[in-house]
Short mmCIF file of C-alpha atoms (C1' of nucleotides) in Angstrom, two decimals:
data_model
loop_
_atom_site.label_atom_id
_atom_site.label_comp_id
_atom_site.label_asym_id
_atom_site.label_seq_id
_atom_site.Cartn_x
_atom_site.Cartn_y
_atom_site.Cartn_z
CA MET A 1 80.38 63.41 120.77
CA LYS A 2 82.79 65.71 122.47
CA ALA A 3 83.43 65.80 126.14
CA LYS A 4 82.39 68.85 127.96
CA ASN A 5 84.95 71.30 129.47
CA SER A 6 87.36 70.28 126.70
CA LEU A 7 87.78 74.02 126.19
CA ASN A 8 89.24 76.70 128.43
CA PRO A 9 90.73 80.16 127.70
CA ALA A 10 94.35 79.14 128.46
CA LEU A 11 94.19 76.18 126.03
CA VAL A 12 92.48 78.18 123.36
CA VAL A 13 95.10 80.94 123.52
CA LYS A 14 97.84 78.32 123.35
CA ARG A 15 96.34 76.83 120.19
CA ALA A 16 95.82 80.36 118.75
CA ILE A 17 99.49 81.19 119.25
CA ALA A 18 100.46 78.00 117.49
CA ILE A 19 98.32 78.84 114.55
CA VAL A 20 99.76 82.45 114.39
CA ASP A 21 103.30 81.12 114.63
CA SER A 22 102.86 78.69 111.80
CA ASP A 23 100.57 80.45 109.43
CA GLY A 24 100.57 84.15 110.33
CA LEU A 25 98.09 86.40 112.05
CA ASP A 26 95.52 86.46 109.25
CA ALA A 27 95.25 82.67 109.48
CA LEU A 28 93.90 83.00 113.03
CA THR A 29 90.16 82.65 112.59
CA VAL A 30 87.53 81.67 115.09
CA ARG A 31 86.48 78.86 112.75
CA LYS A 32 89.98 77.42 112.42
CA VAL A 33 90.65 77.38 116.24
CA ALA A 34 87.31 75.73 116.67
CA ASP A 35 88.11 73.11 114.05
CA GLU A 36 91.39 72.22 115.73
CA PHE A 37 89.49 71.55 118.97
CA GLY A 38 86.86 69.53 117.06
CA VAL A 39 84.23 71.99 118.24
CA THR A 40 81.61 74.40 116.78
CA PRO A 41 82.92 77.96 116.18
CA MET A 42 80.27 79.25 118.62
CA ALA A 43 81.74 77.23 121.37
CA LEU A 44 84.55 79.71 121.61
CA TYR A 45 82.00 82.58 122.28
CA TRP A 46 81.33 81.09 125.73
CA HIS A 47 84.97 81.69 126.68
CA PHE A 48 85.64 84.92 124.73
CA ALA A 49 83.28 87.83 124.17
CA ASN A 50 84.40 88.06 120.52
CA LYS A 51 87.47 87.67 118.32
CA GLU A 52 88.89 90.97 119.56
CA ALA A 53 88.92 89.54 123.08
CA LEU A 54 90.68 86.37 121.85
CA LEU A 55 93.37 88.55 120.10
CA ALA A 56 93.72 90.57 123.26
CA SER A 57 94.25 87.39 125.30
CA VAL A 58 96.85 86.17 122.84
CA GLY A 59 98.73 89.46 123.20
CA ASP A 60 98.51 89.31 126.95
CA ALA A 61 99.78 85.66 127.02
CA VAL A 62 102.87 86.68 125.00
CA VAL A 63 103.51 89.80 127.08
CA ALA A 64 103.48 87.50 130.13
CA ASP A 65 107.11 86.56 129.53
CA LEU A 66 108.32 90.21 129.67
CA ARG A 67 111.08 90.69 132.26
CA MET A 68 111.93 93.79 134.17
CA PRO A 69 115.46 95.25 133.82
CA ALA A 70 117.48 95.59 136.94
CA ALA A 71 116.27 98.52 138.94
CA SER A 72 119.82 99.76 139.55
CA LEU A 73 120.47 100.58 135.91
CA GLY A 74 120.74 104.20 134.76
CA LEU A 75 118.76 105.76 131.93
CA GLU A 76 120.82 104.48 128.92
CA ASP A 77 121.15 100.89 130.13
CA TYR A 78 117.55 100.77 131.35
CA ILE A 79 116.07 101.96 128.08
CA ARG A 80 118.30 99.48 126.29
CA GLU A 81 117.34 96.57 128.46
CA ALA A 82 113.66 97.54 128.31
CA MET A 83 113.74 97.59 124.47
CA THR A 84 115.71 94.29 124.44
CA SER A 85 113.13 92.71 126.74
CA LEU A 86 110.23 93.92 124.66
CA ILE A 87 111.83 92.70 121.37
CA ASP A 88 112.83 89.37 122.87
CA VAL A 89 109.29 88.76 123.94
CA MET A 90 107.93 89.61 120.49
CA ARG A 91 110.57 87.57 118.70
CA ALA A 92 109.35 84.45 120.44
CA HIS A 93 106.15 84.88 118.47
CA PRO A 94 106.82 87.38 115.74
CA SER A 95 103.39 87.50 114.13
CA THR A 96 101.84 88.47 117.39
CA ALA A 97 103.94 91.69 117.68
CA PRO A 98 101.06 94.02 116.86
CA LEU A 99 98.92 92.32 119.52
CA VAL A 100 101.73 92.64 122.02
CA ALA A 101 102.08 96.33 121.31
CA GLN A 102 98.40 96.86 121.72
CA GLN A 103 98.13 94.88 124.93
CA ILE A 104 101.19 96.00 126.84
CA MET A 105 99.49 98.61 128.91
CA GLN A 106 96.75 96.14 130.00
CA ASN A 107 99.47 93.87 131.53
CA GLU A 108 100.98 94.37 134.96
CA THR A 109 104.60 93.82 133.93
CA GLY A 110 104.08 96.04 130.94
CA ARG A 111 102.74 98.85 133.12
CA ASP A 112 105.54 98.40 135.67
CA LEU A 113 108.07 98.61 132.89
CA THR A 114 106.42 101.69 131.44
CA GLU A 115 106.32 103.29 134.85
CA ALA A 116 109.93 102.59 135.47
CA CYS A 117 110.96 104.09 132.16
CA LEU A 118 108.87 107.16 132.69
CA GLU A 119 110.56 107.56 136.08
CA ARG A 120 114.04 107.37 134.70
CA LEU A 121 113.26 109.78 131.78
CA ALA A 122 111.80 112.22 134.32
CA GLN A 123 114.93 112.06 136.49
CA ASN A 124 116.97 112.96 133.45
CA GLY A 125 115.10 116.14 132.63
CA PHE A 126 112.43 114.83 130.24
CA THR A 127 109.06 116.61 130.45
CA VAL A 128 105.91 114.63 130.89
CA GLU A 129 105.23 115.00 127.16
CA LYS A 130 108.74 114.07 125.99
CA SER A 131 108.73 111.04 128.35
CA ALA A 132 105.33 109.85 127.06
CA ALA A 133 106.54 110.25 123.53
CA VAL A 134 109.80 108.33 124.11
CA VAL A 135 107.97 105.39 125.74
CA HIS A 136 105.56 105.44 122.86
CA TYR A 137 108.34 105.39 120.27
CA ALA A 138 110.00 102.54 122.06
CA MET A 139 106.97 100.34 121.92
CA GLN A 140 106.16 101.15 118.36
CA ILE A 141 109.69 100.75 117.11
CA ALA A 142 110.08 97.40 118.93
CA MET A 143 106.98 96.27 117.13
CA THR A 144 108.05 97.36 113.64
CA LEU A 145 111.54 96.02 114.01
CA VAL A 146 110.03 92.55 114.65
CA SER A 147 107.10 92.81 112.29
CA GLY A 148 109.34 94.19 109.61
CA GLU A 149 112.37 92.06 109.96
CA PRO A 150 113.80 91.58 106.46
CA GLY A 151 113.68 87.96 105.55
CA ALA A 152 111.23 87.08 108.23
CA GLU A 153 108.16 88.07 106.14
CA ILE A 154 105.79 87.70 109.02
CA ALA A 155 102.63 87.95 106.90
CA VAL A 156 103.67 85.07 104.67
CA LYS A 157 103.53 81.42 105.36
CA PRO A 158 106.93 79.95 106.09
CA THR A 159 106.64 77.68 103.10
CA GLU A 160 106.27 80.64 100.71
CA ARG A 161 108.86 82.89 102.25
CA GLN A 162 111.73 81.63 100.10
CA THR A 163 109.74 82.40 96.95
CA VAL A 164 108.65 85.86 98.08
CA ARG A 165 112.25 86.73 98.92
CA ALA A 166 113.53 85.55 95.53
CA GLU A 167 110.90 87.63 93.78
CA LYS A 168 111.74 90.76 95.68
CA LEU A 169 115.38 90.27 95.05
CA ALA A 170 114.83 89.78 91.28
CA VAL A 171 112.83 93.05 91.12
CA LEU A 172 115.65 95.03 92.76
CA LEU A 173 118.36 93.26 90.66
CA SER A 174 116.49 94.17 87.43
CA LEU A 175 117.02 97.85 88.07
CA PRO A 176 119.55 99.66 85.83
CA GLU A 177 123.16 99.56 87.28
CA ASP A 178 124.05 103.10 86.32
CA ARG A 179 121.14 104.64 88.05
CA TYR A 180 120.82 102.39 91.16
CA PRO A 181 124.21 101.06 91.97
CA ARG A 182 123.83 101.38 95.77
CA LEU A 183 120.40 99.90 95.73
CA ARG A 184 121.49 96.87 93.74
CA ALA A 185 124.49 96.37 95.93
CA ALA A 186 122.28 96.62 99.07
CA ALA A 187 119.51 94.45 97.61
CA PRO A 188 120.48 91.22 99.30
CA ALA A 189 120.91 93.02 102.65
CA MET A 190 117.51 94.65 102.27
CA ILE A 191 115.68 91.50 101.43
CA ASP A 192 117.32 89.42 104.18
CA CYS A 193 119.05 91.01 107.14
CA GLY A 194 121.33 88.03 107.52
CA ASP A 195 122.14 87.97 111.19
CA SER A 196 118.93 88.72 113.16
CA ASP A 197 120.72 89.62 116.35
CA ASP A 198 122.86 92.20 114.52
CA TYR A 199 119.76 93.73 112.96
CA TYR A 200 118.03 94.10 116.31
CA ALA A 201 121.17 95.29 118.16
CA SER A 202 121.74 97.90 115.53
CA GLY A 203 118.17 99.14 115.69
CA ILE A 204 118.24 99.33 119.49
CA ASP A 205 121.61 101.22 119.34
CA ILE A 206 120.17 103.82 117.09
CA PHE A 207 117.14 104.39 119.26
CA VAL A 208 119.04 104.48 122.56
CA ALA A 209 121.63 106.79 121.05
CA GLY A 210 118.88 109.09 119.86
CA VAL A 211 117.24 109.17 123.27
CA MET A 212 120.62 109.92 125.00
CA ALA A 213 121.26 112.77 122.51
CA GLU A 214 117.88 114.20 123.64
CA ALA A 215 118.90 113.70 127.28
CA ARG A 216 122.14 115.64 126.74
CA ALA A 217 120.24 118.47 125.02
CA LEU A 218 117.92 118.70 127.96
CA ALA A 219 120.81 118.60 130.51
CA ASP A 220 122.52 121.52 128.72
CA ALA A 221 119.41 123.69 128.75
CA MET B 1 71.84 101.07 82.94
CA LYS B 2 75.40 102.24 83.49
CA ALA B 3 77.50 103.91 80.86
CA LYS B 4 80.60 102.08 79.74
CA ASN B 5 84.06 103.29 80.59
CA SER B 6 82.70 104.87 83.75
CA LEU B 7 85.53 103.06 85.49
CA ASN B 8 89.29 103.53 85.20
CA PRO B 9 92.11 102.74 87.49
CA ALA B 10 92.89 106.33 88.51
CA LEU B 11 89.29 107.07 89.39
CA VAL B 12 89.07 103.84 91.34
CA VAL B 13 92.16 104.58 93.32
CA LYS B 14 90.97 108.06 94.08
CA ARG B 15 87.70 106.67 95.49
CA ALA B 16 89.59 103.99 97.41
CA ILE B 17 91.74 106.63 99.10
CA ALA B 18 88.61 108.61 100.03
CA ILE B 19 87.09 105.50 101.68
CA VAL B 20 90.33 104.78 103.55
CA ASP B 21 90.57 108.35 104.70
CA SER B 22 87.12 108.47 106.08
CA ASP B 23 86.57 104.90 107.37
CA GLY B 24 89.98 103.32 107.76
CA LEU B 25 91.91 100.70 105.79
CA ASP B 26 89.63 97.82 106.85
CA ALA B 27 86.66 99.59 105.37
CA LEU B 28 88.25 99.42 101.89
CA THR B 29 86.45 96.40 100.27
CA VAL B 30 86.07 95.54 96.74
CA ARG B 31 82.26 95.55 97.14
CA LYS B 32 82.18 99.01 98.75
CA VAL B 33 84.22 100.58 96.04
CA ALA B 34 82.01 98.98 93.42
CA ASP B 35 78.85 100.21 95.22
CA GLU B 36 80.15 103.82 95.23
CA PHE B 37 80.52 103.58 91.39
CA GLY B 38 77.11 101.89 91.07
CA VAL B 39 78.75 98.89 89.57
CA THR B 40 79.06 95.20 90.16
CA PRO B 41 82.10 94.14 92.32
CA MET B 42 83.37 92.06 89.43
CA ALA B 43 83.73 95.14 87.29
CA LEU B 44 86.77 96.19 89.29
CA TYR B 45 88.50 92.96 88.30
CA TRP B 46 88.80 94.13 84.84
CA HIS B 47 91.03 97.00 85.91
CA PHE B 48 92.83 95.26 88.79
CA ALA B 49 94.07 91.73 89.02
CA ASN B 50 92.82 91.44 92.60
CA LYS B 51 92.44 93.40 95.80
CA GLU B 52 96.16 93.20 96.47
CA ALA B 53 96.78 95.00 93.14
CA LEU B 54 94.30 97.67 94.19
CA LEU B 55 95.99 98.19 97.46
CA ALA B 56 99.37 98.43 95.73
CA SER B 57 97.95 101.12 93.45
CA VAL B 58 96.64 103.00 96.37
CA GLY B 59 100.09 102.95 98.00
CA ASP B 60 101.69 104.01 94.81
CA ALA B 61 99.31 106.91 94.29
CA VAL B 62 100.13 108.20 97.78
CA VAL B 63 103.89 107.77 97.30
CA ALA B 64 103.63 109.85 94.09
CA ASP B 65 103.72 113.04 96.13
CA LEU B 66 107.08 112.12 97.66
CA ARG B 67 109.63 114.91 97.13
CA MET B 68 113.42 114.59 96.87
CA PRO B 69 115.53 116.50 99.34
CA ALA B 70 118.08 118.95 97.94
CA ALA B 71 121.03 116.98 96.55
CA SER B 72 123.42 119.34 98.20
CA LEU B 73 122.58 118.38 101.77
CA GLY B 74 124.98 116.41 103.99
CA LEU B 75 124.12 113.12 105.72
CA GLU B 76 122.29 114.50 108.77
CA ASP B 77 120.15 116.93 106.91
CA TYR B 78 119.47 114.57 104.03
CA ILE B 79 118.27 111.81 106.39
CA ARG B 80 116.14 114.32 108.23
CA GLU B 81 114.62 115.71 105.03
CA ALA B 82 114.01 112.17 103.62
CA MET B 83 112.21 111.17 106.87
CA THR B 84 110.17 114.35 106.82
CA SER B 85 109.24 113.90 103.26
CA LEU B 86 108.09 110.29 103.86
CA ILE B 87 106.17 111.21 106.91
CA ASP B 88 104.50 114.14 105.17
CA VAL B 89 103.35 111.95 102.39
CA MET B 90 101.97 109.43 104.86
CA ARG B 91 100.25 112.13 106.99
CA ALA B 92 98.18 113.25 103.98
CA HIS B 93 96.45 109.87 104.12
CA PRO B 94 97.40 108.35 107.41
CA SER B 95 95.59 105.01 107.12
CA THR B 96 97.47 104.18 103.97
CA ALA B 97 100.85 104.36 105.71
CA PRO B 98 101.35 100.51 105.66
CA LEU B 99 100.59 100.48 101.93
CA VAL B 100 103.02 103.30 101.29
CA ALA B 101 105.72 101.54 103.23
CA GLN B 102 105.23 98.35 101.22
CA GLN B 103 105.04 100.19 97.81
CA ILE B 104 107.83 102.63 98.22
CA MET B 105 110.47 100.52 96.41
CA GLN B 106 108.13 99.94 93.39
CA ASN B 107 107.93 103.71 93.00
CA GLU B 108 110.55 105.69 90.97
CA THR B 109 110.81 108.63 93.41
CA GLY B 110 110.97 106.10 96.29
CA ARG B 111 113.80 104.22 94.73
CA ASP B 112 115.63 107.43 93.92
CA LEU B 113 115.25 108.55 97.50
CA THR B 114 116.53 105.22 98.77
CA GLU B 115 119.54 105.28 96.39
CA ALA B 116 120.46 108.84 97.49
CA CYS B 117 120.26 107.84 101.18
CA LEU B 118 122.36 104.73 100.63
CA GLU B 119 124.88 106.88 98.73
CA ARG B 120 125.29 109.29 101.57
CA LEU B 121 125.47 106.64 104.20
CA ALA B 122 128.22 104.93 102.18
CA GLN B 123 130.10 108.14 101.91
CA ASN B 124 130.02 108.36 105.73
CA GLY B 125 131.57 104.94 106.34
CA PHE B 126 128.44 102.87 106.66
CA THR B 127 128.92 99.31 105.35
CA VAL B 128 126.38 97.94 102.86
CA GLU B 129 124.63 95.96 105.60
CA LYS B 130 124.48 98.96 108.00
CA SER B 131 123.24 101.24 105.21
CA ALA B 132 120.47 98.80 104.20
CA ALA B 133 119.45 98.49 107.86
CA VAL B 134 119.29 102.30 108.42
CA VAL B 135 117.18 102.85 105.21
CA HIS B 136 114.91 100.02 106.41
CA TYR B 137 114.61 101.46 109.86
CA ALA B 138 113.73 104.86 108.42
CA MET B 139 110.83 103.50 106.33
CA GLN B 140 109.45 101.37 109.10
CA ILE B 141 109.72 104.01 111.74
CA ALA B 142 108.13 106.64 109.47
CA MET B 143 105.22 104.21 109.02
CA THR B 144 104.79 103.47 112.75
CA LEU B 145 105.08 107.07 113.75
CA VAL B 146 102.10 107.80 111.42
CA SER B 147 100.09 104.59 111.99
CA GLY B 148 100.54 104.82 115.78
CA GLU B 149 100.14 108.58 116.30
CA PRO B 150 98.52 108.87 119.73
CA GLY B 151 95.08 110.47 119.39
CA ALA B 152 94.85 109.71 115.66
CA GLU B 153 93.51 106.11 116.14
CA ILE B 154 93.88 105.30 112.49
CA ALA B 155 92.05 102.01 112.72
CA VAL B 156 88.93 103.64 114.20
CA LYS B 157 86.31 105.61 112.46
CA PRO B 158 86.53 109.40 113.09
CA THR B 159 83.19 109.48 114.79
CA GLU B 160 84.26 106.87 117.41
CA ARG B 161 87.71 108.26 118.12
CA GLN B 162 86.65 110.56 120.95
CA THR B 163 84.96 107.68 122.66
CA VAL B 164 87.87 105.28 122.27
CA ARG B 165 90.30 107.97 123.60
CA ALA B 166 88.11 108.58 126.67
CA GLU B 167 87.97 104.91 127.50
CA LYS B 168 91.72 104.52 127.22
CA LEU B 169 92.28 107.47 129.51
CA ALA B 170 89.79 106.12 132.03
CA VAL B 171 91.68 102.88 132.18
CA LEU B 172 94.94 104.52 132.87
CA LEU B 173 93.46 106.95 135.45
CA SER B 174 91.96 104.05 137.35
CA LEU B 175 95.41 102.76 138.20
CA PRO B 176 96.66 103.14 141.79
CA GLU B 177 98.37 106.49 142.35
CA ASP B 178 101.01 105.11 144.68
CA ARG B 179 102.25 102.50 142.23
CA TYR B 180 101.81 104.31 138.90
CA PRO B 181 102.28 107.99 139.57
CA ARG B 182 104.29 108.66 136.39
CA LEU B 183 101.95 106.63 134.27
CA ARG B 184 98.94 108.51 135.55
CA ALA B 185 100.59 111.84 135.07
CA ALA B 186 101.67 110.84 131.50
CA ALA B 187 98.25 109.36 130.64
CA PRO B 188 96.78 112.32 128.74
CA ALA B 189 100.03 112.72 126.78
CA MET B 190 100.08 108.99 125.96
CA ILE B 191 96.41 108.98 124.69
CA ASP B 192 96.75 112.17 122.74
CA CYS B 193 100.09 113.61 121.64
CA GLY B 194 98.70 117.06 121.58
CA ASP B 195 100.73 118.88 118.95
CA SER B 196 101.23 116.49 116.02
CA ASP B 197 104.08 118.42 114.59
CA ASP B 198 106.05 118.25 117.89
CA TYR B 199 105.35 114.47 117.99
CA TYR B 200 106.86 113.93 114.54
CA ALA B 201 109.71 116.34 114.95
CA SER B 202 110.72 114.70 118.15
CA GLY B 203 110.57 111.23 116.64
CA ILE B 204 112.64 112.33 113.64
CA ASP B 205 115.14 113.99 115.95
CA ILE B 206 115.71 110.77 117.95
CA PHE B 207 116.22 108.74 114.79
CA VAL B 208 118.46 111.18 113.14
CA ALA B 209 120.57 111.63 116.31
CA GLY B 210 120.82 107.89 116.58
CA VAL B 211 122.09 107.56 113.03
CA MET B 212 124.60 110.30 113.49
CA ALA B 213 125.91 108.65 116.67
CA GLU B 214 126.49 105.56 114.57
CA ALA B 215 128.21 107.64 111.93
CA ARG B 216 130.60 109.08 114.53
CA ALA B 217 131.37 105.64 115.85
CA LEU B 218 132.27 104.50 112.35
CA ALA B 219 134.42 107.57 111.73
CA ASP B 220 136.38 106.86 114.92
CA ALA B 221 137.14 103.36 113.92
"C1'" DA C 1 77.50 75.82 132.79
"C1'" DC C 2 78.85 74.67 128.28
"C1'" DC C 3 78.13 73.59 123.66
"C1'" DT C 4 75.30 72.68 119.08
"C1'" DG C 5 72.67 74.12 114.77
"C1'" DA C 6 70.71 77.05 111.80
"C1'" DA C 7 70.82 81.39 110.04
"C1'" DC C 8 72.50 86.26 108.68
"C1'" DA C 9 75.33 89.70 106.73
"C1'" DC C 10 79.40 90.14 105.23
"C1'" DC C 11 84.06 89.01 102.52
"C1'" DG C 12 87.30 87.99 97.89
"C1'" DT C 13 87.04 85.63 93.76
"C1'" DT C 14 85.79 81.94 89.72
"C1'" DC C 15 83.76 81.41 85.69
"C1'" DA C 16 80.44 81.95 81.90
"C1'" DA C 17 77.72 85.13 79.70
"C1'" DG C 18 76.09 89.46 77.83
"C1'" DT C 19 76.75 93.86 74.80
"C1'" DA D 1 86.83 95.97 75.60
"C1'" DC D 2 84.12 96.32 79.51
"C1'" DC D 3 80.70 94.85 82.56
"C1'" DT D 4 76.81 91.67 84.60
"C1'" DG D 5 74.98 87.53 87.20
"C1'" DA D 6 75.16 83.56 89.60
"C1'" DA D 7 77.80 80.85 92.32
"C1'" DC D 8 81.56 79.23 95.69
"C1'" DA D 9 84.25 79.15 99.75
"C1'" DC D 10 85.22 81.73 103.17
"C1'" DC D 11 84.47 85.24 107.38
"C1'" DG D 12 82.49 86.98 112.42
"C1'" DT D 13 78.46 86.82 114.84
"C1'" DT D 14 73.04 86.39 116.61
"C1'" DC D 15 69.92 83.85 118.71
"C1'" DA D 16 67.37 79.84 120.15
"C1'" DA D 17 67.91 75.36 121.63
"C1'" DG D 18 69.96 71.29 123.63
"C1'" DT D 19 72.16 68.59 127.73
#
DNA sequence: ACCTGAACACCGTTCAAGT
DNA sequence: ACCTGAACACCGTTCAAGT
């Protein structure tokens, strides 16, 4: 017989994050969470309206660690810091990245960050539409960088990642050398990005440089 | 009684794409496809090893329309054309974007496009690692731009999109004006990007500008 | 207020059998 | 070669009932 009040939303979310971290997002089922608490699946429905609500709570919990960049920063550094902050939060629990992206506007810090970015973009000549687009790109790109990190294979269980990587590499290396010399040479780098920090820094650099190019174009007009 | 040979991979994939287009990727189930052919779910397993293989075939079928940019183009225009080509292919069947991204290297045109991009990046001083990263970013960003197009709501059935959009807008407009003036002003643009072509052109511009900034940095070194 | 138990309508997939 | 039929191990979720 289980004690009452053994369940509460915060505890459930914590367990859910642990499951997602170890086995991927698809492994997060209502029944599995319930099992780990030694409780009936339906017990969770007292604390969450449905699975969607649980997923939203997971996203919100991960977003909670989001930090605001220093308010004194100019456009370029602010965008860079905002992206870095977002990515850092997602990297802590990579498989939750899609949930974080979906939940960010429901979170106070997420909204404050968005507002601050929109403010800086407006100050630099971006129209409302352009600003909205840039903020949207930033969130989406942060998510894909994390979800699609080569070598991380977020959708696959950690135990099987090595195998999946090896298979992918073998496929690329089986291509004819005369037709795909660059692809074969780049194969290891495409399957595993090597240094994660470099991978993210490079991605952020490209995005920030792109936004600044747009800013210059607007300033010239 | 059903006629034999009523099923073949090409027909099944065509039906699958139709289902995904009208009801989203989650609506694509083995049972639903079978139903539409008036056939047992297990009939599909003669033509496809499993659902994963069916999804791969769907991705491959959509990638098939990918076109190669003119070989004479320089780095900037080539990257732009490659991105545009990828995005155009995905926009034809937006909900399949993740499948396309996953399948692109299994497709001949996809590999040729990748090889050509890697070649041009190498000619412009990009290291193997940097080239691999840029190509990877391009694919991932193309996918998120399409999957995350504001107003498209790929995961939601077309009939419910209007409602979902209205709810999202209401949430943003309920925020306090003194704290979130920019967010409120940008709300309509964030929920619906208005002109899709502008949205994609702007996203491509930012990415290409970012890559060219990197190219200049490498040329200076 | 908080959880159980049985049931329902779904999944993908196996395995043996039909034609 | 191509498909059926029954079965299995999963899902999320409803609804009524227990304490």
